Amino acid sequence: RTQELEMLTTAVQSLPIRCRQIITLRKIYGLSLKETAAELGIDPHTVVIQTSIGIRKLSDYFRRHGSGGGSRP
């Protein structure tokens, strides 16, 4: 469990700053699209785009580094 949390932390830290802020607010703190946009002073459309980019980059990160849930017997 600790190892998985460390990998997630490292993956999120690897994101560009704006993307990291948005992913953190949306996926970790559970803010809505509008709340995230207001918190960061950006357009809601930017939140949508950056969330999509962040999820894709995190997925790529886990694919490259192994997510611990890879192949099962």
XYZ file of N, CA and C in Angstrom:
219
model
N 0.820 -1.191 0.000
C 0.000 0.000 0.000
C 0.863 1.254 0.000
N 1.870 1.270 0.848
C 2.772 2.416 0.934
C 3.505 2.614 -0.383
N 3.927 1.509 -0.990
C 4.639 1.575 -2.263
C 3.737 2.146 -3.363
N 2.473 1.759 -3.356
C 1.524 2.277 -4.339
C 1.313 3.777 -4.151
N 1.205 4.212 -2.899
C 1.028 5.634 -2.613
C 2.256 6.435 -3.035
N 3.435 5.879 -2.802
C 4.664 6.553 -3.225
C 4.721 6.682 -4.742
N 4.293 5.625 -5.452
C 4.293 5.669 -6.913
C 3.293 6.710 -7.415
N 2.123 6.764 -6.805
C 1.125 7.756 -7.189
C 1.654 9.170 -6.954
N 2.273 9.378 -5.812
C 2.843 10.693 -5.483
C 3.895 11.099 -6.507
N 4.777 10.173 -6.844
C 5.819 10.444 -7.829
C 5.208 10.737 -9.198
N 4.184 9.978 -9.561
C 3.515 10.181 -10.857
C 2.883 11.569 -10.926
N 2.187 11.957 -9.874
C 1.540 13.275 -9.858
C 2.601 14.375 -9.885
N 3.687 14.190 -9.165
C 4.757 15.191 -9.150
C 5.436 15.334 -10.502
N 5.336 14.305 -11.343
C 5.963 14.359 -12.662
C 5.163 15.207 -13.657
N 3.942 15.563 -13.300
C 3.090 16.355 -14.191
C 3.542 17.813 -14.227
N 3.284 18.498 -15.349
C 3.520 19.939 -15.373
C 2.688 20.622 -14.276
N 3.146 21.734 -13.768
C 2.552 22.354 -12.586
C 1.047 22.611 -12.694
N 0.582 23.213 -13.783
C -0.852 23.524 -13.911
C -1.660 22.223 -13.932
N -1.178 21.263 -14.650
C -1.832 19.971 -14.745
C -1.875 19.304 -13.351
N -0.769 19.380 -12.640
C -0.672 18.806 -11.286
C -1.667 19.482 -10.346
N -1.760 20.804 -10.423
C -2.708 21.532 -9.574
C -4.137 21.071 -9.847
N -4.476 20.972 -11.108
C -5.840 20.595 -11.487
C -6.157 19.161 -11.077
N -5.244 18.236 -11.348
C -5.467 16.837 -10.967
C -5.610 16.727 -9.453
N -4.775 17.444 -8.724
C -4.839 17.401 -7.261
C -6.182 17.921 -6.757
N -6.615 19.052 -7.268
C -7.886 19.626 -6.816
C -9.079 18.757 -7.217
N -9.056 18.249 -8.450
C -10.202 17.484 -8.965
C -10.253 16.076 -8.408
N -9.130 15.367 -8.436
C -9.137 13.939 -8.128
C -8.775 13.612 -6.686
N -8.019 14.465 -6.034
C -7.636 14.182 -4.653
C -8.553 14.914 -3.679
N -8.810 16.209 -3.949
C -9.673 16.987 -3.065
C -11.146 16.945 -3.468
N -11.423 16.426 -4.662
C -12.807 16.236 -5.087
C -13.557 17.499 -5.482
N -12.830 18.562 -5.852
C -13.499 19.785 -6.276
C -14.176 19.574 -7.628
N -15.256 20.268 -7.832
C -15.955 20.209 -9.113
C -15.160 20.979 -10.154
N -15.594 20.842 -11.382
C -14.976 21.565 -12.483
C -15.020 23.071 -12.220
N -16.196 23.574 -11.863
C -16.351 25.016 -11.616
C -15.556 25.470 -10.399
N -15.550 24.657 -9.339
C -14.786 25.012 -8.138
C -13.295 25.080 -8.447
N -12.815 24.118 -9.226
C -11.398 24.088 -9.591
C -11.037 25.318 -10.418
N -11.871 25.632 -11.394
C -11.632 26.806 -12.238
C -11.600 28.080 -11.394
N -12.550 28.209 -10.477
C -12.604 29.395 -9.617
C -11.383 29.466 -8.697
N -10.999 28.346 -8.127
C -9.851 28.292 -7.217
C -8.568 28.749 -7.914
N -8.415 28.342 -9.180
C -7.190 28.659 -9.916
C -7.322 29.905 -10.787
N -8.530 30.455 -10.861
C -8.744 31.646 -11.671
C -8.572 31.394 -13.161
N -9.038 30.232 -13.609
C -8.908 29.865 -15.016
C -10.268 29.475 -15.584
N -10.334 29.373 -16.894
C -11.557 28.994 -17.587
C -11.881 27.517 -17.331
N -13.145 27.175 -17.118
C -13.517 25.756 -16.920
C -13.059 24.850 -18.070
N -13.037 25.381 -19.292
C -12.571 24.578 -20.429
C -11.110 24.163 -20.244
N -10.302 25.041 -19.665
C -8.899 24.719 -19.379
C -8.817 23.567 -18.383
N -9.711 23.577 -17.410
C -9.750 22.483 -16.425
C -10.043 21.155 -17.128
N -11.002 21.165 -18.036
C -11.359 19.943 -18.771
C -10.160 19.435 -19.567
N -9.535 20.324 -20.315
C -8.397 19.939 -21.158
C -7.235 19.435 -20.305
N -6.895 20.172 -19.257
C -5.757 19.795 -18.417
C -6.026 18.508 -17.627
N -7.278 18.276 -17.256
C -7.621 17.016 -16.582
C -7.387 15.852 -17.535
N -7.816 16.003 -18.760
C -7.627 14.964 -19.770
C -6.143 14.701 -20.011
N -5.374 15.761 -20.145
C -3.929 15.620 -20.341
C -3.298 14.922 -19.137
N -3.685 15.345 -17.946
C -3.126 14.764 -16.727
C -3.423 13.285 -16.592
N -4.653 12.893 -16.862
C -5.031 11.484 -16.778
C -4.226 10.669 -17.787
N -4.083 11.200 -18.999
C -3.303 10.499 -20.025
C -1.841 10.355 -19.599
N -1.258 11.433 -19.061
C 0.138 11.375 -18.625
C 0.320 10.419 -17.449
N -0.635 10.395 -16.524
C -0.550 9.462 -15.406
C -0.662 8.021 -15.894
N -1.568 7.793 -16.821
C -1.718 6.463 -17.392
C -0.422 6.015 -18.068
N 0.179 6.907 -18.834
C 1.459 6.602 -19.493
C 2.542 6.318 -18.454
N 2.569 7.100 -17.395
C 3.553 6.911 -16.329
C 3.423 5.517 -15.724
N 2.197 5.123 -15.386
C 1.981 3.815 -14.779
C 2.281 2.684 -15.757
N 2.012 2.900 -17.019
C 2.328 1.889 -18.030
C 3.842 1.692 -18.115
N 4.587 2.791 -18.071
C 6.053 2.722 -18.162
C 6.691 2.157 -16.898
N 6.149 2.513 -15.743
C 6.789 2.151 -14.480
C 6.113 0.996 -13.764
N 5.064 0.464 -14.338
C 4.350 -0.627 -13.689
C 3.463 -0.084 -12.593
N 2.224 -0.533 -12.561
C 1.274 -0.007 -11.571
C 1.070 -0.953 -10.413
N 1.753 -2.102 -10.421
C 1.560 -3.055 -9.346
C 0.368 -3.944 -9.587
N -0.481 -3.579 -10.529
C -1.659 -4.369 -10.820
C -1.581 -4.974 -12.194
N -0.370 -5.208 -12.666
C -0.148 -5.717 -14.000
C -0.749 -7.073 -14.239
N 0.024 -7.969 -14.771
C -0.506 -9.291 -15.098
C -0.762 -10.097 -13.843
N -1.864 -10.801 -13.883
C -2.241 -11.651 -12.754
C -2.225 -13.085 -13.214
N -1.850 -14.024 -12.326
C -1.803 -15.440 -12.718
C -3.157 -15.990 -13.085
